[in-house]
Structures are given as structure tokens and as C-alpha cells.
Amino acid sequence: PRSTEKPPWSYAALIGQAILASKQQKLSLNQIYQYISMAYPYYKKDAPGWRNSIRHNLSLNGSFYKTERSTFKRGKGSLWAIKEEDLECFADGNYIRKGSVAHNRK
């Protein structure tokens, strides 16, 4: 059983964990929700608060971008991915913004 405690990571880190765990490193919004709620039971599937925060982070964090589905991929909407130049920001399941003091120590 997984812990029901709130995980220590930011929403950006949780999104990064989800995307990086996928084969193509691209996920739909719903797939991101599914990953987070399965990996961290603290985030209940139908609770709207954290889902709003995920959408907010995807829209405003420059490390994430939308990409179109291939014509062979079924489903609605775009897929979300991480900019290649920002992959290092997601090391060890965390998210450390480029330019931050902690990131510059590496």
C-alpha cells in the first residue's frame, strides 16, 4: 500500500514524474491526473483542487509544452511534454528551476 501522506514534491515535480515515466515522455492531461492519483493516494481522483493546480502549472511553467497527438493516437486534446533543455530540472523526481541557487550548485 502506498502512503496517503502528502508527498513532498511540488506540482511541477509531480507532473515531471508522470511525463518522464511514460514511454514517449508525452501524456494527456487525464493521463497526468491518473499517474499522480495512482502514485500518490493523497491526491484523490475526483478532488478538484489539486487538478486545478496541475492545469495551472502546465499552462504557466515554461518547462512544459503542448504537442499534437499523432494521427494514430486515439483520444482528445493535446499531449504535454517537457522541453528537452529543461529535462535536467527534473532530476531525482524533483523540480529545480534553472537559475535557482540549488540548481547552480550542481
XYZ file of C-alpha atoms in Angstrom:
106
model
C 0.000 0.000 0.000
C 1.166 3.493 -0.820
C 1.318 6.256 1.743
C -1.664 8.570 1.981
C 0.581 11.351 3.288
C 1.026 14.455 1.169
C 4.145 13.956 -0.982
C 6.984 16.450 -0.503
C 7.186 17.455 -4.183
C 5.789 20.484 -5.966
C 3.071 20.113 -8.586
C 5.695 20.742 -11.287
C 7.762 17.848 -9.913
C 4.707 15.555 -9.872
C 3.921 16.460 -13.479
C 7.545 15.802 -14.433
C 7.479 12.404 -12.713
C 4.358 11.458 -14.650
C 5.666 12.577 -18.043
C 9.100 11.006 -17.550
C 7.513 7.688 -16.513
C 5.756 7.366 -19.881
C 7.348 5.633 -22.880
C 7.042 8.584 -25.245
C 7.538 11.139 -22.454
C 4.269 12.768 -23.501
C 0.938 12.494 -21.670
C -2.557 13.856 -21.917
C -3.896 15.895 -19.024
C -6.057 12.958 -17.948
C -3.058 10.594 -18.008
C -1.141 13.018 -15.788
C -4.050 13.036 -13.317
C -4.191 9.230 -13.400
C -0.471 8.837 -12.741
C -0.472 11.254 -9.815
C -3.563 9.799 -8.147
C -2.230 6.243 -8.526
C 1.305 7.052 -7.367
C 0.168 9.334 -4.534
C -3.207 8.363 -2.990
C -3.208 11.684 -1.121
C -4.429 13.143 -4.408
C -7.872 11.626 -4.806
C -9.046 11.211 -8.404
C -12.171 13.306 -8.077
C -10.850 16.132 -5.868
C -10.852 19.325 -7.977
C -8.309 21.453 -6.058
C -5.116 19.660 -6.985
C -6.329 19.091 -10.544
C -6.739 22.864 -10.962
C -3.183 23.309 -9.679
C -1.888 20.780 -12.213
C -3.585 22.635 -15.088
C -2.257 25.933 -13.760
C 1.314 24.578 -13.607
C 1.139 23.099 -17.089
C -0.065 26.393 -18.519
C 2.347 28.714 -16.729
C 5.536 26.701 -16.239
C 7.780 27.212 -19.268
C 9.311 23.748 -18.900
C 6.093 22.152 -20.189
C 4.697 22.427 -23.682
C 1.754 21.060 -25.652
C 2.302 18.806 -28.608
C -0.248 17.409 -31.011
C -1.253 13.758 -30.927
C -0.108 11.682 -33.852
C -2.872 10.676 -36.243
C -2.531 7.119 -34.910
C -3.080 8.114 -31.238
C -6.708 7.969 -30.161
C -8.150 10.474 -27.731
C -8.957 14.136 -27.417
C -6.715 17.083 -26.768
C -3.010 17.673 -26.872
C -0.235 15.827 -25.121
C 2.099 17.511 -22.640
C 5.868 17.107 -22.699
C 8.964 18.598 -21.072
C 11.273 20.849 -23.087
C 14.472 18.948 -23.772
C 16.619 21.796 -22.447
C 14.751 21.605 -19.109
C 14.979 17.845 -18.523
C 17.827 18.342 -16.039
C 15.477 20.408 -13.855
C 13.557 17.201 -13.083
C 16.429 15.108 -11.714
C 15.633 12.652 -8.908
C 11.872 13.201 -9.218
C 12.186 16.781 -8.044
C 11.882 20.066 -9.910
C 14.550 22.711 -9.538
C 14.076 25.746 -11.726
C 17.004 26.815 -13.892
C 18.867 29.704 -12.354
C 17.913 28.851 -8.768
C 20.697 28.727 -6.190
C 20.218 24.999 -5.559
C 20.345 24.253 -9.286
C 23.532 26.252 -9.820
C 25.409 24.208 -7.209
C 25.461 21.130 -9.457
